[in-house]
Coordinates of C-alpha atoms and ligand atoms in Angstrom, one line a residue:
X1 CA 11.8 -24.7 5.6
X2 CA 13.0 -27.7 3.5
X3 CA 14.3 -30.5 5.7
X4 CA 17.6 -30.6 3.8
X5 CA 18.4 -27.2 5.2
X6 CA 18.1 -28.4 8.7
X7 CA 20.8 -31.0 8.2
X8 CA 24.5 -30.3 8.5
X9 CA 25.8 -29.3 5.0
X10 CA 29.5 -29.5 5.4
X11 CA 31.5 -32.6 6.5
X12 CA 33.1 -32.4 10.0
X13 CA 36.9 -32.2 9.5
X14 CA 39.4 -34.7 11.0
X15 CA 36.9 -37.5 11.3
X16 CA 37.9 -40.8 9.6
X17 CA 35.3 -42.0 7.2
X18 CA 33.9 -45.4 8.1
X19 CA 32.6 -47.7 5.4
X20 CA 29.5 -49.7 6.5
X21 CA 31.4 -52.9 5.8
X22 CA 34.0 -52.0 8.5
X23 CA 31.3 -52.2 11.3
X24 CA 30.9 -55.2 13.5
X25 CA 27.4 -56.6 14.2
X26 CA 27.0 -55.0 17.6
X27 CA 28.2 -51.6 16.2
X28 CA 25.6 -52.0 13.4
X29 CA 22.9 -52.7 16.0
X30 CA 23.9 -49.6 18.1
X31 CA 23.9 -47.5 15.0
X32 CA 20.4 -48.8 14.1
X33 CA 19.1 -47.9 17.5
X34 CA 20.6 -44.4 17.4
X35 CA 19.2 -43.8 13.9
X36 CA 15.7 -45.0 15.0
X37 CA 15.8 -42.7 18.1
X38 CA 16.8 -39.8 15.8
X39 CA 13.9 -40.4 13.4
X40 CA 11.4 -40.7 16.4
X41 CA 12.7 -37.5 17.8
X42 CA 12.3 -35.6 14.5
X43 CA 8.7 -36.7 14.0
X44 CA 7.9 -36.2 17.7
X45 CA 9.2 -32.6 17.4
X46 CA 6.9 -31.9 14.5
X47 CA 3.8 -33.2 16.2
X48 CA 4.4 -32.4 19.8
X49 CA 6.3 -29.2 20.1
X50 CA 4.1 -26.2 20.9
X51 CA 2.3 -24.6 18.0
X52 CA 3.1 -27.3 15.5
X53 CA 0.1 -26.4 13.5
X54 CA 1.7 -23.1 12.5
X55 CA 4.8 -24.9 11.5
X56 CA 2.9 -27.3 9.4
X57 CA 0.7 -24.7 7.8
X58 CA 3.7 -22.5 7.1
X59 CA 5.7 -25.2 5.5
X60 CA 3.1 -27.4 3.8
X61 CA 0.2 -25.2 3.2
X62 CA 0.1 -26.1 -0.4
X63 CA -1.3 -29.5 0.4
X64 CA -2.6 -29.3 3.9
X65 CA -4.6 -26.2 4.8
X66 CA -5.5 -26.7 8.4
X67 CA -9.2 -26.8 9.0
X68 CA -10.5 -24.6 11.8
X69 CA -13.8 -23.2 12.8
X70 CA -12.8 -19.9 11.3
X71 CA -12.0 -21.3 7.9
X72 CA -13.7 -19.3 5.3
X73 CA -11.4 -19.9 2.4
X74 CA -13.2 -19.4 -0.9
X75 CA -11.5 -22.6 -2.0
X76 CA -13.9 -24.5 0.1
X77 CA -16.9 -22.3 0.3
X78 CA -17.1 -21.1 -3.3
X79 CA -16.1 -24.1 -5.2
X80 CA -19.4 -25.8 -4.8
X81 CA -20.9 -25.0 -8.1
X82 CA -18.9 -24.9 -11.3
X83 CA -22.0 -23.6 -13.1
X84 CA -22.1 -20.7 -10.7
X85 CA -18.4 -20.0 -11.3
X86 CA -19.1 -20.0 -15.0
X87 CA -21.9 -17.6 -14.6
X88 CA -19.7 -15.2 -12.6
X89 CA -16.9 -15.5 -15.2
X90 CA -19.3 -14.7 -18.0
X91 CA -20.6 -11.7 -16.1
X92 CA -17.0 -10.5 -15.5
X93 CA -16.2 -10.8 -19.2
X94 CA -19.3 -8.9 -20.1
X95 CA -18.7 -6.2 -17.6
X96 CA -15.1 -5.8 -18.8
X97 CA -16.1 -5.5 -22.5
X98 CA -18.6 -2.8 -21.5
X99 CA -16.1 -1.0 -19.3
X100 CA -13.4 -0.6 -21.8
X101 CA -15.0 2.1 -24.1
X102 CA -16.1 4.1 -21.0
X103 CA -12.5 4.0 -19.7
X104 CA -11.1 5.1 -23.1
X105 CA -13.5 8.1 -23.0
X106 CA -12.4 9.1 -19.6
X107 CA -8.7 9.0 -19.9
X108 CA -7.4 12.3 -18.7
X109 CA -7.3 15.0 -21.4
X110 CA -4.1 17.0 -21.9
X111 CA -4.2 19.4 -19.0
X112 CA -5.4 22.9 -19.9
X113 CA -2.9 25.6 -19.2
X114 CA -2.8 27.8 -16.1
X115 CA -6.0 29.6 -15.5
X116 CA -5.7 32.5 -13.1
X117 CA -8.3 33.0 -10.4
X118 CA -7.4 30.5 -7.7
X119 CA -4.5 32.3 -5.9
X120 CA -2.5 35.4 -6.1
X121 CA 0.8 34.2 -7.1
X122 CA 1.4 33.2 -10.7
X123 CA 4.9 32.0 -10.0
X124 CA 3.4 29.5 -7.6
X125 CA 1.2 27.9 -10.3
X126 CA 3.9 28.2 -12.9
X127 CA 6.5 26.4 -10.9
X128 CA 4.3 23.8 -9.3
X129 CA 2.3 23.2 -12.4
X130 CA 5.2 22.4 -14.7
X131 CA 6.6 19.0 -13.9
X132 CA 10.1 20.3 -13.4
X133 CA 10.5 18.6 -10.0
X134 CA 9.5 15.3 -11.5
X135 CA 12.0 15.9 -14.3
X136 CA 14.8 16.3 -11.9
X137 CA 13.8 13.3 -9.8
X138 CA 13.3 11.1 -12.9
X139 CA 16.3 12.3 -14.9
X140 CA 18.5 11.7 -11.8
X141 CA 17.1 8.2 -11.3
X142 CA 17.6 7.5 -15.0
X143 CA 21.1 8.7 -15.0
X144 CA 22.4 7.1 -11.8
X145 CA 20.1 4.2 -10.9
X146 CA 18.3 3.0 -14.0
X147 CA 16.7 -0.4 -13.4
X148 CA 17.4 -0.4 -9.6
X149 CA 14.4 -0.1 -7.3
X150 CA 15.3 3.4 -6.0
X151 CA 18.0 6.0 -6.2
X152 CA 20.6 7.1 -3.7
X153 CA 20.7 10.8 -4.8
X154 CA 23.7 11.9 -2.7
X155 CA 26.0 8.9 -3.5
X156 CA 24.4 8.8 -7.0
X157 CA 23.8 5.0 -7.2
X158 CA 21.1 2.5 -7.1
X159 CA 19.3 1.4 -3.9
X160 CA 17.0 -1.5 -3.0
X161 CA 15.0 -2.2 0.1
X162 CA 14.1 -5.9 0.8
X163 CA 10.4 -5.1 0.5
X164 CA 10.7 -6.0 -3.2
X165 CA 12.9 -9.1 -2.9
X166 CA 14.9 -9.2 -6.2
X167 CA 12.2 -7.6 -8.3
X168 CA 13.7 -4.6 -10.0
X169 CA 12.5 -1.2 -11.3
X170 CA 10.2 -0.1 -8.5
X171 CA 10.7 3.6 -9.3
X172 CA 10.0 3.0 -13.0
X173 CA 6.7 1.2 -12.4
X174 CA 5.7 3.6 -9.6
X175 CA 6.4 6.6 -11.8
X176 CA 4.7 5.4 -15.0
X177 CA 1.4 7.1 -14.5
X178 CA 2.9 10.3 -13.1
X179 CA 5.0 10.6 -16.3
X180 CA 1.9 10.1 -18.4
X181 CA -0.2 12.5 -16.4
X182 CA 2.5 15.1 -16.7
X183 CA 2.8 14.5 -20.4
X184 CA 6.4 13.4 -20.1
X185 CA 5.8 11.1 -23.0
X186 CA 9.5 10.5 -24.1
X187 CA 10.2 9.4 -20.5
X188 CA 7.0 7.3 -20.4
X189 CA 8.1 5.5 -23.6
X190 CA 11.5 4.7 -22.1
X191 CA 9.9 3.4 -19.0
X192 CA 7.4 1.3 -21.1
X193 CA 10.3 -0.1 -23.0
X194 CA 12.1 -1.1 -19.8
X195 CA 9.0 -2.8 -18.5
X196 CA 8.6 -4.8 -21.7
X197 CA 12.2 -5.9 -21.8
X198 CA 13.2 -6.2 -18.2
X199 CA 10.4 -6.4 -15.7
X200 CA 10.6 -9.9 -14.3
X201 CA 8.5 -11.5 -11.6
X202 CA 10.0 -14.9 -11.9
X203 CA 12.3 -14.4 -8.9
X204 CA 13.2 -16.7 -6.2
X205 CA 12.8 -14.1 -3.5
X206 CA 10.5 -13.1 -0.7
X207 CA 8.5 -9.9 -1.2
X208 CA 6.1 -7.8 0.8
X209 CA 2.7 -8.7 -0.7
X210 CA 1.3 -5.3 0.3
X211 CA 4.2 -3.2 -1.1
X212 CA 4.3 -5.2 -4.3
X213 CA 0.6 -4.9 -4.7
X214 CA 0.3 -1.1 -4.2
X215 CA 3.4 -0.1 -6.1
X216 CA 3.7 -2.7 -8.9
X217 CA 0.2 -4.1 -9.5
X218 CA -1.3 -0.6 -8.8
X219 CA 1.3 1.1 -11.0
X220 CA 0.8 -1.3 -13.9
X221 CA -3.0 -1.1 -13.7
X222 CA -2.9 2.7 -13.9
X223 CA -0.4 2.6 -16.7
X224 CA -2.7 0.3 -18.6
X225 CA -5.8 2.3 -18.0
X226 CA -4.1 5.6 -18.9
X227 CA -2.2 4.4 -22.0
X228 CA -4.2 1.4 -23.1
X229 CA -0.9 -0.5 -23.7
X230 CA -1.5 -4.3 -23.4
X231 CA 1.9 -5.0 -21.8
X232 CA 0.8 -3.3 -18.6
X233 CA -2.4 -5.4 -18.3
X234 CA -0.5 -8.6 -19.0
X235 CA 2.2 -7.8 -16.4
X236 CA -0.3 -6.8 -13.8
X237 CA -2.3 -10.0 -14.2
X238 CA 0.9 -12.1 -14.2
X239 CA 2.0 -10.5 -10.9
X240 CA -1.4 -10.8 -9.4
X241 CA -1.4 -14.6 -10.1
X242 CA 2.0 -14.9 -8.5
X243 CA 0.6 -13.2 -5.4
X244 CA -2.4 -15.6 -5.0
X245 CA -0.5 -18.3 -3.0
X246 CA -0.3 -15.7 -0.2
X247 CA -4.0 -16.4 0.5
X248 CA -3.4 -20.1 1.2
X249 CA -3.9 -19.8 5.0
X250 CA -6.6 -21.5 7.1
X251 CA -8.6 -18.3 7.1
X252 CA -7.7 -16.9 3.7
X253 CA -6.2 -13.9 5.5
X254 CA -3.0 -13.5 3.4
X255 CA 0.6 -13.7 4.6
X256 CA 2.6 -10.5 4.7
X257 CA 5.6 -12.0 2.9
X258 CA 5.7 -14.4 0.0
X259 CA 8.3 -16.1 -2.0
X260 CA 7.2 -15.5 -5.6
X261 CA 8.8 -18.6 -6.9
X262 CA 8.0 -21.2 -4.3
X263 CA 4.7 -19.7 -3.2
X264 CA 5.7 -20.1 0.4
X265 CA 4.4 -17.4 2.7
X266 CA 5.0 -16.2 6.3
X267 CA 4.4 -13.2 8.5
X268 CA 6.8 -10.5 9.8
X269 CA 8.6 -12.0 12.7
X270 CA 8.0 -8.9 14.8
X271 CA 4.2 -9.0 14.3
X272 CA 2.2 -9.8 17.5
X273 CA 1.6 -13.6 17.8
X274 CA 2.5 -14.4 14.1
X275 CA -0.3 -12.0 12.9
X276 CA -1.0 -10.5 9.5
X277 CA -1.2 -6.7 9.5
X278 CA -4.5 -4.8 9.0
X279 CA -3.1 -2.2 6.6
X280 CA -1.4 -4.9 4.6
X281 CA -4.1 -7.5 4.0
X282 CA -6.7 -4.7 4.0
X283 CA -5.0 -2.9 1.1
X284 CA -5.5 -5.3 -1.7
X285 CA -9.1 -4.8 -2.5
X286 CA -9.1 -2.2 -5.3
X287 CA -6.3 -3.8 -7.3
X288 CA -7.7 -7.3 -7.0
X289 CA -11.2 -6.2 -8.1
X290 CA -9.6 -4.7 -11.2
X291 CA -7.5 -7.8 -11.7
X292 CA -10.6 -9.9 -11.9
X293 CA -12.1 -7.4 -14.3
X294 CA -9.0 -7.5 -16.6
X295 CA -8.3 -11.2 -16.4
X296 CA -11.8 -12.7 -16.4
X297 CA -10.7 -14.7 -13.3
X298 CA -13.0 -14.3 -10.3
X299 CA -10.5 -15.6 -7.9
X300 CA -8.9 -12.3 -7.2
X301 CA -12.2 -10.7 -6.2
X302 CA -13.2 -13.7 -4.2
X303 CA -10.0 -13.6 -2.2
X304 CA -10.5 -10.0 -1.1
X305 CA -14.2 -10.4 -0.5
X306 CA -13.3 -13.3 1.8
X307 CA -11.1 -11.0 4.0
X308 CA -14.2 -8.9 4.7
X309 CA -16.2 -12.1 5.7
X310 CA -13.5 -13.0 8.2
X311 CA -13.5 -9.4 9.7
X312 CA -17.3 -9.2 9.8
X313 CA -17.5 -12.3 11.9
X314 CA -15.1 -11.0 14.6
X315 CA -16.0 -8.9 17.6
X316 CA -14.4 -5.5 17.4
X317 CA -13.3 -3.9 20.7
X318 CA -15.3 -0.6 20.9
X319 CA -16.1 -1.1 17.2
X320 CA -12.4 -0.7 16.4
X321 CA -10.2 -2.9 14.2
X322 CA -7.0 -4.1 15.9
X323 CA -3.9 -3.9 13.7
X324 CA -3.0 -7.6 14.2
X325 CA -5.0 -10.7 13.0
X326 CA -3.7 -14.2 13.2
X327 CA -4.2 -15.9 9.7
X328 CA -4.2 -19.4 11.3
X329 CA -6.7 -18.9 14.1
X330 CA -8.6 -15.9 12.7
X331 CA -8.3 -14.2 16.1
X332 CA -7.0 -10.7 16.8
X333 CA -3.5 -10.3 18.2
X334 CA -2.6 -7.3 20.4
X335 CA -5.4 -4.8 20.6
X336 CA -3.5 -1.9 19.0
X337 CA -5.4 0.4 16.8
X338 CA -3.9 3.0 14.5
X339 CA -5.1 5.2 11.6
X340 CA -1.4 5.6 10.8
X341 CA 1.2 2.8 10.3
X342 CA -0.2 -0.7 10.4
X343 CA -3.9 0.4 10.1
X344 CA -4.2 3.4 7.7
X345 CA -5.0 2.2 4.2
X346 CA -7.4 -0.5 5.4
X347 CA -9.9 2.3 6.2
X348 CA -9.0 4.1 2.9
X349 CA -9.8 1.0 0.9
X350 CA -13.2 0.5 2.5
X351 CA -14.3 3.9 1.4
X352 CA -12.6 3.7 -2.0
X353 CA -14.0 0.2 -2.7
X354 CA -17.5 1.8 -2.3
X355 CA -16.6 4.7 -4.5
X356 CA -14.9 2.5 -7.1
X357 CA -18.0 0.3 -7.3
X358 CA -20.0 3.4 -8.4
X359 CA -21.4 3.3 -4.9
X360 CA -22.9 -0.2 -5.2
X361 CA -20.6 -1.8 -2.6
X362 CA -22.9 -1.2 0.4
X363 CA -20.8 -3.5 2.7
X364 CA -17.7 -1.5 2.1
X365 CA -19.6 1.7 2.7
X366 CA -21.1 0.5 6.0
X367 CA -17.7 -0.8 7.3
X368 CA -16.1 2.5 6.5
X369 CA -18.6 4.8 8.1
X370 CA -18.9 2.5 11.2
X371 CA -15.2 2.4 11.6
X372 CA -14.8 6.2 11.2
X373 CA -17.4 6.7 13.9
X374 CA -15.5 4.4 16.3
X375 CA -12.3 6.2 15.4
X376 CA -13.9 9.6 16.1
X377 CA -15.2 8.4 19.5
X378 CA -12.1 6.6 20.7
X379 CA -9.1 8.0 19.0
X380 CA -9.8 11.6 17.9
X381 CA -8.9 14.3 20.4
X382 CA -8.4 18.0 20.6
X383 CA -5.2 19.5 22.1
X384 CA -5.2 22.3 24.7
X385 CA -4.8 24.9 22.0
X386 CA -7.5 23.3 19.8
X387 CA -5.6 21.1 17.4
X388 CA -7.6 18.0 16.4
X389 CA -5.4 14.9 16.2
X390 CA -5.9 11.1 15.9
X391 CA -4.1 9.3 18.6
X392 CA -3.1 5.6 18.8
X393 CA -5.2 3.1 21.0
X394 CA -3.5 0.4 22.9
X395 CA -5.9 -1.9 24.8
X396 CA -8.1 1.1 25.8
X397 CA -5.2 3.5 26.6
X398 CA -4.4 6.4 24.3
X399 CA -0.9 7.2 23.1
X400 CA -1.1 10.9 22.2
X401 CA 1.0 10.6 19.1
X402 CA 0.0 11.1 15.4
X403 CA 2.1 9.8 12.6
X404 CA 2.9 11.6 9.3
X405 CA 1.2 8.6 7.8
X406 CA -2.0 9.4 9.7
X407 CA -2.2 12.8 7.9
X408 CA -3.7 11.1 4.9
X409 CA -6.9 10.8 7.0
X410 CA -7.8 14.5 6.3
X411 CA -8.1 13.7 2.6
X412 CA -9.9 10.4 3.2
X413 CA -12.5 12.0 5.5
X414 CA -13.1 14.8 3.0
X415 CA -13.5 12.3 0.2
X416 CA -16.1 10.4 2.2
X417 CA -17.9 13.4 3.7
X418 CA -20.4 13.6 0.9
X419 CA -21.8 10.1 1.5
X420 CA -21.7 10.4 5.3
X421 CA -24.8 9.0 7.0
X422 CA -27.0 11.0 9.5
X423 CA -26.4 14.4 7.9
X424 CA -22.8 14.4 9.0
X425 CA -21.3 15.8 5.7
X426 CA -20.6 19.2 7.1
X427 CA -19.2 17.8 10.3
X428 CA -16.9 15.4 8.5
X429 CA -15.6 18.3 6.2
X430 CA -14.8 20.3 9.4
X431 CA -12.9 17.3 10.9
X432 CA -11.0 16.9 7.6
X433 CA -10.1 20.6 7.6
X434 CA -9.0 20.4 11.2
X435 CA -6.7 17.4 10.5
X436 CA -5.2 19.3 7.5
X437 CA -4.5 22.2 9.8
X438 CA -2.9 20.0 12.5
X439 CA -0.7 18.4 9.9
X440 CA 0.3 21.8 8.5
X441 CA 1.2 22.8 12.0
X442 CA 3.5 19.8 12.3
X443 CA 5.4 21.2 9.3
X444 CA 5.5 24.9 10.3
X445 CA 6.8 24.0 13.8
X446 CA 10.1 22.6 12.4
X447 CA 13.2 24.3 11.3
X448 CA 13.1 22.9 7.8
X449 CA 9.3 23.4 7.3
X450 CA 8.9 19.7 6.6
X451 CA 6.9 17.3 8.8
X452 CA 8.4 14.8 11.2
X453 CA 7.6 11.1 11.0
X454 CA 5.5 11.4 14.2
X455 CA 4.5 14.2 16.5
X456 CA 3.1 14.2 20.0
X457 CA 0.5 16.0 22.1
X458 CA 1.8 15.3 25.6
X459 CA 4.4 16.5 28.0
X460 CA 3.6 20.1 27.2
X461 CA 4.1 19.9 23.4
X462 CA 1.7 20.0 20.6
X463 CA 2.4 18.7 17.0
X464 CA 6.1 18.4 17.7
X465 CA 8.3 15.3 17.6
X466 CA 10.0 14.7 21.0
X467 CA 11.9 11.5 20.2
X468 CA 15.0 11.5 18.1
X469 CA 13.8 8.5 16.1
X470 CA 10.6 10.3 15.1
X471 CA 12.2 13.5 13.6
X472 CA 13.0 12.3 10.2
X473 CA 11.2 13.1 6.9
X474 CA 11.4 10.6 4.0
X475 CA 9.6 12.5 1.2
X476 CA 6.3 11.1 2.3
X477 CA 3.1 12.3 0.5
X478 CA 0.3 12.2 3.1
X479 CA 0.2 15.8 4.1
X480 CA 0.2 17.1 0.5
X481 CA -2.3 14.4 -0.4
X482 CA -4.7 15.9 2.2
X483 CA -4.1 19.4 0.8
X484 CA -5.0 18.2 -2.7
X485 CA -8.3 16.7 -1.5
X486 CA -9.1 19.7 0.6
X487 CA -8.4 22.0 -2.3
X488 CA -10.6 20.1 -4.7
X489 CA -13.5 20.1 -2.2
X490 CA -13.3 23.6 -0.8
X491 CA -11.2 25.7 -3.3
X492 CA -9.8 27.5 -0.2
X493 CA -6.5 29.0 -1.5
X494 CA -4.8 28.2 1.8
X495 CA -4.3 24.6 0.6
X496 CA -2.4 25.7 -2.4
X497 CA -0.4 28.1 -0.3
X498 CA 0.5 25.3 2.1
X499 CA 1.4 23.1 -0.9
X500 CA 3.6 25.9 -2.1
X501 CA 5.3 26.1 1.2
X502 CA 6.1 22.3 0.9
X503 CA 7.4 22.8 -2.6
X504 CA 9.8 25.5 -1.3
X505 CA 11.0 23.3 1.6
X506 CA 11.5 20.3 -0.7
X507 CA 13.5 22.5 -3.2
X508 CA 15.6 24.0 -0.4
X509 CA 16.3 21.1 1.8
X510 CA 15.7 17.9 -0.1
X511 CA 16.9 18.7 -3.6
X512 CA 20.5 17.7 -4.2
X513 CA 22.4 17.4 -7.5
X514 CA 21.5 13.8 -7.9
X515 CA 17.8 14.0 -7.1
X516 CA 15.7 14.5 -3.9
X517 CA 16.7 13.0 -0.6
X518 CA 14.9 12.5 2.8
X519 CA 16.3 14.2 5.8
X520 CA 17.2 12.8 9.2
X521 CA 16.0 15.6 11.5
X522 CA 13.5 18.3 10.5
X523 CA 14.4 20.3 13.6
X524 CA 18.0 20.7 12.7
X525 CA 19.0 24.0 11.1
X526 CA 20.7 22.3 8.1
X527 CA 19.5 19.1 6.5
X528 CA 21.3 15.9 7.1
X529 CA 20.4 13.8 4.0
X530 CA 19.4 10.1 4.3
X531 CA 20.5 9.5 0.7
X532 CA 17.3 7.8 -0.5
X533 CA 14.8 9.0 -3.1
X534 CA 11.8 6.8 -2.3
X535 CA 9.8 5.5 -5.2
X536 CA 6.6 6.9 -3.6
X537 CA 8.1 10.4 -4.0
X538 CA 7.5 10.1 -7.8
X539 CA 4.3 8.1 -7.5
X540 CA 2.6 10.1 -4.9
X541 CA 4.2 13.3 -3.5
X542 CA 5.0 14.9 -6.9
X543 CA 1.7 13.6 -8.4
X544 CA -0.4 15.1 -5.6
X545 CA 1.5 18.4 -5.8
X546 CA 0.9 18.5 -9.5
X547 CA -2.8 17.8 -9.1
X548 CA -3.1 20.3 -6.3
X549 CA -2.2 22.9 -8.9
X550 CA -4.2 21.4 -11.8
X551 CA -7.8 21.9 -12.8
X552 CA -10.4 19.7 -11.1
X553 CA -11.3 18.0 -14.3
X554 CA -7.8 16.5 -14.5
X555 CA -8.4 13.0 -13.2
X556 CA -11.9 13.9 -11.9
X557 CA -13.0 12.1 -8.8
X558 CA -16.3 11.0 -10.4
X559 CA -14.2 8.8 -12.8
X560 CA -11.1 7.8 -10.8
X561 CA -10.1 6.7 -7.4
X562 CA -6.4 6.7 -6.3
X563 CA -5.0 3.6 -4.8
X564 CA -3.0 4.1 -1.6
X565 CA 0.2 4.7 -3.7
X566 CA -1.7 7.4 -5.7
X567 CA -2.2 5.2 -8.8
X568 CA -5.5 6.2 -10.4
X569 CA -8.0 3.4 -11.1
X570 CA -11.2 3.9 -13.0
X571 CA -14.6 3.6 -11.3
X572 CA -16.4 0.5 -12.4
X573 CA -19.6 2.1 -13.5
X574 CA -22.8 0.3 -12.6
X575 CA -24.9 -0.9 -15.5
X576 CA -28.5 0.0 -14.8
X577 CA -29.8 -2.9 -16.9
X578 CA -27.9 -5.5 -14.9
X579 CA -28.9 -7.2 -11.7
X580 CA -26.2 -6.8 -8.9
X581 CA -23.2 -8.9 -9.6
X582 CA -22.2 -11.6 -7.1
X583 CA -18.5 -10.8 -7.6
X584 CA -18.8 -7.2 -6.5
Ligands
LIG1 C1 3.2 4.7 0.5 O1 3.8 3.6 0.0 C2 1.7 4.5 0.6 O2 1.0 5.7 0.7 C3 1.3 3.6 1.8 O3 -0.1 3.5 1.9 C4 1.9 4.2 3.0 N1 3.2 4.6 2.9 C5 3.8 5.1 1.8 C6 4.1 6.6 1.7 O4 4.4 7.2 2.9

């Protein structure tokens, strides 16, 4: 915090102003003494109050990164040889030039029309295949909230959460690739025009590094790879560069929050011991590797590779990754482990980093399968009636609760099953199918046939929310995401049937005249709308639904991985003539 803001700003009323000339010598001496005492106190406070290193590093980290034993910042370890940097740069440029034609060839083709044979109900495919849900969501946003981050569909006005600071247009950027994939080209062009003219990252405001990365950087990267329009590449790289100061911590583990103008970062005040969050600093990898590819700047890739170095040096309780890690000390905070909120997409990105590298990133692969094994041993349980769930782990004790967010794990495990070590492919596919079934149960056991934010397996209940503050549904995608992966890998029609059930529930209970809204209680007979159309509804929920009812060759998995916000990124194909690259 600038010192100026610590000083009183307004003058105290009713005090006579005293000119220095009106003081006598003794008064001047007393004043001098008081002033010296004040200065000593200020400096003393900085150096002697507890945890002053945190204060210093938070305030002054631009110039004085605190050295600790855990310091692994690439600034120090990788700056040794300029020649080496030059070689890496040249390699990146070469890779990028080679990658572009391959990406152009593999842009999704216009989707083929409905092919019967996968289910019984033509209406099902007809309704879900056509992007009419997207049209209603988009048209409503365009009509009532154009340029705002999100739409309030009931009160028909704009809405913004503080996750994006004063950046605008989250829904536009999050929706770009969905519009493109659904061939809504007039809408895509309007969105592109808005990005060109209005998307501005030069804002003096604090943003969530994670949210801005997955939605804005991810959205822009996908829009670039799909459409080839330069503006998206340029904006993605510009935003990536603005996020780099977040990594200026003693360990290189980034802050959760960053002021995009001043480059000053900090962590969420609620996070254990000033920690950064696993699912936040662990969900930058895919985008940052692509930013290096697209900019020719190795720094992005180095920053995220360094995160792994820090993690790999730490002891992991039972092989698990706690959700909290202090960026100053490089030590874990509370030993809480979750495959839902605070942990989820870290695991997803380990697997997808390996897949995106065309299976050359052996480190990511090992970290993923080791972590999954630890999760299976310590967190995965079966209920009395045989429902598999993933609980939360708190210092060795299990909380038998599973979040809606955790339901993405069915899709993740299915996606990784093929590469599973020790002939576990079949086993992992079974686990994925069981998680999909459990999450489907969490939907069917509600009045509105939409899933609660979290459901429990204790006190005689199974897959049901018992606490009022866990009964809401905010248009989240994770369950449909899992159906989509399970459909692609098994072609079992039940996944399309379950997707269709979700479509009906969304249409019946979330659709309002001004868009789609979340609901406050999925167990209530009639919906009480929360009046928010989340940007991820357009980026993820509707895209995964669309893909669930599309042919498998529409964005095929052997060419694309989806970032955690469902933005497709192309695989970086290995070049058989090249030696392994240091950057990857
Ligand atoms: C999305 O922004 C992303 O999927 C993120 O990883 C988790 N939460 C939301 C959707 O629920």
